[in-house]
Amino acid sequence: MNSAETTPTIPGPDPYPRKPAIVLPAGSTDCHAHIVGPQHRYPYDPKRRYTPPDALPPQYLQMLRTLGVERGVLVQPSVYMTDNRRLIDALRETDFPLRGIAVVDESVTDAQLDELHEAGVRGLRVNLRVENGASADAVPQLARRIARLGWHLQFRIDPKDFASAEAMISALPVETVVDHIGGVPVDEGLQGNGFQTLLRMLRSGRTSVKLSAPMRMSNQDYPYRDVVPFVHALADAAPDRLIWALDWPHTTLSKPMPNDGDLCDLLDTWLPDEPIRKKVLVDNPARLFDF
């Protein structure tokens, strides 16, 4: 290890993804993954909250092929803040169908946005939970600037802030995505303020929700049964506004590391209706990410 490198502080993903029991529809898309490393070539930001082990394109693509997933979306990880070089290179170094979600701040130029678009980026991520790129105050201006590119904004939001975020998001001139089933506390139930706000945003027709990372909101271990009612309620409300993701390589996870084949098999319970499953895995991401 180079003297400038730092030992990982979190575990990596299960290196042996199993083939799922279900067969995914052709064109299925994983809508949220992070590529990180190697650290000596793509150094991490000094303000990062953790240091990950390498999670490289060959590992990710082998996992997708094992699962039968045919397209992927790479999301800029927080360890790189607004340095999108690793993301751009990952999009350009393979012929596998990939799109990207970048992180920028207010200083980004139109030329830089155009370069990101050429590389395959189709949206920006805004983390309203931790410092990482643009602040909430900068969101309206960024939204106006990316509208010409046909991009969307992807949000990581603390559920207690949904009410204030809803007002801001509803006024934006672009589509939006809320990460990880909103991360709503399962203890609050389906009638909780956070989840009801999420449903309202979903029904607006301009916000999508990412069915991903159930382990981050569940009070249980796999198969995270306490999350199922929330997924079913979202699918009943607006199946045209849902997308699905594995959240590989599952950074900062405090629970047992899932096998990605097991996560695929959750779809048998989450989305038992095959036409809706195809809509969520294939049709909705094809539109949102311009595949």
Coordinates of C-alpha atoms in Angstrom, one line a residue:
M1 CA 0.0 0.0 0.0
N2 CA 1.2 3.5 -0.9
S3 CA 2.2 5.5 2.2
A4 CA -0.4 8.1 1.3
E5 CA -3.2 5.5 1.3
T6 CA -5.5 4.7 4.2
T7 CA -6.6 1.3 5.3
P8 CA -10.4 0.6 4.7
T9 CA -12.6 1.3 7.6
I10 CA -15.7 -0.5 6.3
P11 CA -16.1 -4.0 4.7
G12 CA -16.6 -4.7 1.1
P13 CA -19.5 -6.5 -0.6
D14 CA -20.0 -10.2 -0.6
P15 CA -17.5 -11.3 -3.3
Y16 CA -19.6 -14.4 -4.3
P17 CA -23.0 -13.2 -5.5
R18 CA -25.3 -16.1 -6.1
K19 CA -27.6 -16.6 -9.1
P20 CA -31.0 -15.5 -8.0
A21 CA -33.9 -18.0 -8.0
I22 CA -36.1 -15.5 -10.0
V23 CA -35.3 -14.6 -13.7
L24 CA -35.2 -10.9 -14.2
P25 CA -36.8 -9.4 -17.3
A26 CA -34.6 -8.5 -20.3
G27 CA -33.2 -5.0 -19.9
S28 CA -33.3 -5.0 -16.1
T29 CA -31.5 -2.0 -14.6
D30 CA -29.6 -1.6 -11.3
C31 CA -30.1 2.1 -10.6
H32 CA -27.7 2.7 -7.8
A33 CA -24.1 1.5 -7.4
H34 CA -20.8 3.1 -6.4
I35 CA -17.4 2.5 -8.0
V36 CA -14.4 3.4 -5.8
G37 CA -10.6 3.0 -6.1
P38 CA -8.0 2.1 -6.7
Q39 CA -7.1 4.7 -4.0
H40 CA -3.6 5.4 -5.3
R41 CA -5.1 6.5 -8.7
Y42 CA -8.3 8.1 -7.4
P43 CA -7.5 9.6 -3.9
Y44 CA -10.4 10.0 -1.5
D45 CA -11.4 13.4 -0.2
P46 CA -9.9 14.3 3.2
K47 CA -13.3 15.2 4.5
R48 CA -14.8 11.8 3.8
R49 CA -16.7 9.9 6.6
Y50 CA -15.2 6.5 5.8
T51 CA -12.6 4.7 3.7
P52 CA -13.9 1.9 1.5
P53 CA -12.0 -1.0 0.0
D54 CA -11.8 -1.0 -3.8
A55 CA -15.0 -1.7 -5.6
L56 CA -14.0 -1.7 -9.3
P57 CA -15.9 -2.0 -12.6
P58 CA -15.0 -5.6 -13.3
Q59 CA -16.4 -6.7 -9.9
Y60 CA -19.5 -4.8 -10.4
L61 CA -20.2 -6.0 -13.9
Q62 CA -19.4 -9.6 -13.0
M63 CA -22.0 -9.3 -10.2
L64 CA -24.6 -7.8 -12.6
R65 CA -24.0 -10.6 -15.2
T66 CA -24.4 -13.3 -12.5
L67 CA -27.7 -11.8 -11.5
G68 CA -29.0 -11.2 -15.0
V69 CA -29.0 -7.4 -14.8
E70 CA -28.3 -5.9 -18.2
R71 CA -27.8 -2.1 -17.4
G72 CA -26.4 -0.1 -14.5
V73 CA -26.4 3.4 -13.0
L74 CA -23.2 4.6 -11.2
V75 CA -23.8 7.2 -8.5
Q76 CA -20.9 9.4 -7.4
P77 CA -19.9 8.2 -3.9
S78 CA -19.4 10.7 -1.0
V79 CA -15.7 9.7 -0.6
Y80 CA -15.0 11.7 -3.8
M81 CA -17.2 14.7 -3.0
T82 CA -17.4 16.7 -6.2
D83 CA -14.3 15.0 -7.9
N84 CA -16.1 13.0 -10.6
R85 CA -13.0 11.6 -12.4
R86 CA -13.6 8.1 -11.1
L87 CA -17.2 8.2 -12.2
I88 CA -16.3 9.5 -15.7
D89 CA -13.6 6.9 -16.2
A90 CA -15.8 4.1 -15.1
L91 CA -18.5 5.1 -17.6
R92 CA -15.9 5.3 -20.4
E93 CA -13.9 2.2 -19.8
T94 CA -16.5 -0.4 -20.6
D95 CA -19.0 -1.1 -23.3
F96 CA -21.6 -2.3 -20.8
P97 CA -24.7 -0.1 -20.8
L98 CA -24.1 2.4 -18.0
R99 CA -25.3 5.8 -16.9
G100 CA -24.0 8.1 -14.2
I101 CA -25.2 10.4 -11.5
A102 CA -22.7 13.1 -10.6
V103 CA -22.2 15.4 -7.6
V104 CA -21.3 19.0 -8.2
D105 CA -21.4 22.3 -6.4
E106 CA -22.4 25.8 -7.5
S107 CA -19.0 26.4 -9.2
V108 CA -19.6 23.8 -11.9
T109 CA -19.5 25.3 -15.4
D110 CA -21.8 24.6 -18.3
A111 CA -18.8 23.1 -20.2
Q112 CA -18.2 20.7 -17.3
L113 CA -21.9 19.7 -17.3
D114 CA -21.6 19.1 -21.1
E115 CA -18.6 16.9 -20.5
L116 CA -20.4 14.9 -17.9
H117 CA -23.3 14.4 -20.3
E118 CA -21.1 13.2 -23.0
A119 CA -19.6 10.6 -20.6
G120 CA -23.1 9.3 -19.8
V121 CA -24.2 11.3 -16.8
R122 CA -27.9 11.9 -16.7
G123 CA -28.5 13.5 -13.3
L124 CA -27.1 15.1 -10.2
R125 CA -27.2 13.8 -6.6
V126 CA -27.9 16.1 -3.7
N127 CA -27.3 14.8 -0.2
L128 CA -29.4 16.8 2.3
R129 CA -28.3 14.5 5.1
V130 CA -24.5 15.2 5.1
E131 CA -22.2 17.7 3.5
N132 CA -21.5 16.5 0.0
G133 CA -21.6 18.9 -2.9
A134 CA -24.3 21.4 -3.5
S135 CA -26.3 22.9 -0.6
A136 CA -30.1 22.9 -0.5
D137 CA -30.0 26.7 -1.3
A138 CA -28.2 25.9 -4.6
V139 CA -30.7 23.3 -5.8
P140 CA -33.1 25.6 -7.7
Q141 CA -30.4 27.2 -9.7
L142 CA -28.7 23.8 -10.5
A143 CA -32.1 22.5 -11.6
R144 CA -32.6 25.3 -14.0
R145 CA -29.1 24.8 -15.5
I146 CA -29.5 21.0 -16.0
A147 CA -33.0 21.2 -17.5
R148 CA -31.6 21.8 -20.9
L149 CA -29.8 18.5 -20.7
G150 CA -32.9 16.5 -19.8
W151 CA -31.3 15.5 -16.4
H152 CA -33.0 14.9 -13.1
L153 CA -32.0 15.5 -9.5
Q154 CA -31.6 12.6 -7.1
F155 CA -32.0 13.3 -3.4
R156 CA -30.9 11.6 -0.1
I157 CA -33.2 13.1 2.5
D158 CA -33.6 12.7 6.2
P159 CA -37.2 11.6 6.6
K160 CA -37.8 14.3 9.3
D161 CA -37.0 16.9 6.6
F162 CA -39.5 15.5 4.0
A163 CA -42.0 18.3 4.6
S164 CA -39.6 21.1 3.9
A165 CA -38.0 19.2 1.0
E166 CA -41.4 18.5 -0.6
A167 CA -42.0 22.3 -1.0
M168 CA -38.6 22.8 -2.6
I169 CA -38.8 19.8 -4.9
S170 CA -42.4 20.5 -6.1
A171 CA -41.1 23.9 -7.5
L172 CA -38.2 22.4 -9.5
P173 CA -38.3 22.4 -13.3
V174 CA -36.8 18.9 -13.5
E175 CA -37.8 15.4 -12.4
T176 CA -36.6 14.1 -9.1
V177 CA -35.7 10.8 -7.4
V178 CA -35.7 10.0 -3.7
D179 CA -33.1 7.4 -2.7
H180 CA -33.6 4.2 -0.7
I181 CA -37.4 4.0 -0.2
G182 CA -37.0 7.4 1.6
G183 CA -35.3 5.7 4.5
V184 CA -38.5 6.2 6.5
P185 CA -38.6 4.7 10.0
V186 CA -40.6 1.5 9.8
D187 CA -41.7 2.1 13.4
E188 CA -43.8 5.0 12.3
G189 CA -45.8 2.7 10.0
L190 CA -47.5 3.5 6.7
Q191 CA -49.5 6.4 8.2
G192 CA -46.3 8.1 9.5
N193 CA -45.8 11.7 8.3
G194 CA -42.6 10.8 6.5
F195 CA -44.1 8.0 4.4
Q196 CA -47.3 9.9 3.7
T197 CA -45.2 12.8 2.4
L198 CA -43.3 10.4 0.2
L199 CA -46.5 9.0 -1.2
R200 CA -47.8 12.5 -1.9
M201 CA -44.6 13.3 -3.8
L202 CA -44.8 10.1 -5.7
R203 CA -48.4 10.7 -6.8
S204 CA -47.4 14.2 -8.0
G205 CA -46.0 12.5 -11.1
R206 CA -42.7 14.3 -11.0
T207 CA -40.9 12.4 -8.3
S208 CA -39.7 8.8 -8.5
V209 CA -38.7 6.6 -5.5
K210 CA -35.8 4.1 -5.6
L211 CA -36.6 0.7 -4.2
S212 CA -33.2 0.0 -2.7
A213 CA -31.3 -0.5 0.5
P214 CA -34.1 -2.1 2.6
M215 CA -31.5 -3.1 5.2
R216 CA -30.9 0.6 6.0
M217 CA -34.4 1.2 7.2
S218 CA -35.4 -2.3 8.4
N219 CA -35.4 -3.3 12.1
Q220 CA -34.8 -6.9 10.9
D221 CA -32.2 -9.0 9.1
Y222 CA -32.8 -10.4 5.7
P223 CA -35.4 -10.7 4.2
Y224 CA -36.4 -7.4 5.9
R225 CA -40.1 -8.3 6.1
D226 CA -41.0 -5.1 7.9
V227 CA -40.1 -3.2 4.7
V228 CA -42.5 -5.1 2.5
P229 CA -45.7 -3.1 3.3
F230 CA -43.9 0.1 2.4
V231 CA -42.9 -1.3 -1.0
H232 CA -46.4 -2.6 -1.7
A233 CA -47.9 0.8 -0.8
L234 CA -45.5 2.6 -3.2
A235 CA -46.3 0.1 -6.0
D236 CA -50.0 0.5 -5.5
A237 CA -49.7 4.3 -5.5
A238 CA -47.6 4.9 -8.6
P239 CA -45.8 2.0 -10.3
D240 CA -44.7 4.3 -13.1
R241 CA -42.6 6.3 -10.7
L242 CA -40.5 3.5 -9.1
I243 CA -37.1 2.2 -10.0
W244 CA -35.0 -0.5 -8.4
A245 CA -31.4 -0.8 -7.2
L246 CA -29.0 -3.0 -5.3
D247 CA -26.9 -0.2 -3.6
W248 CA -23.7 -2.2 -4.3
P249 CA -21.1 -2.2 -2.6
H250 CA -23.4 -1.4 0.4
T251 CA -21.1 1.1 2.0
T252 CA -21.1 1.9 5.8
L253 CA -23.6 -1.0 6.4
S254 CA -23.8 -1.9 10.1
K255 CA -25.9 -5.0 9.5
P256 CA -24.7 -8.3 8.0
M257 CA -23.5 -7.8 4.4
P258 CA -26.2 -9.1 2.0
N259 CA -25.6 -11.3 -0.9
D260 CA -26.8 -9.5 -4.0
G261 CA -28.5 -12.6 -5.3
D262 CA -30.6 -12.6 -2.2
L263 CA -31.5 -8.9 -2.8
C264 CA -32.7 -9.8 -6.3
D265 CA -35.0 -12.5 -4.8
L266 CA -36.8 -9.9 -2.7
L267 CA -38.5 -8.8 -5.9
D268 CA -40.6 -12.0 -5.9
T269 CA -42.3 -10.6 -2.8
W270 CA -41.9 -6.9 -3.4
L271 CA -43.3 -6.9 -7.0
P272 CA -45.1 -10.2 -7.5
D273 CA -47.0 -8.8 -10.6
E274 CA -44.7 -9.4 -13.5
P275 CA -45.9 -6.5 -15.7
I276 CA -45.3 -4.1 -12.8
R277 CA -41.9 -5.7 -12.1
K278 CA -40.9 -5.1 -15.8
K279 CA -42.1 -1.5 -15.5
V280 CA -39.9 -0.9 -12.4
L281 CA -36.8 -2.8 -13.6
V282 CA -36.9 -2.0 -17.3
D283 CA -39.3 0.7 -18.6
N284 CA -39.0 3.4 -15.9
P285 CA -35.2 3.5 -15.8
A286 CA -35.0 3.4 -19.6
R287 CA -37.0 6.7 -19.6
L288 CA -35.3 8.3 -16.6
F289 CA -31.7 7.5 -17.6
D290 CA -32.0 7.7 -21.3
F291 CA -31.0 4.1 -22.1

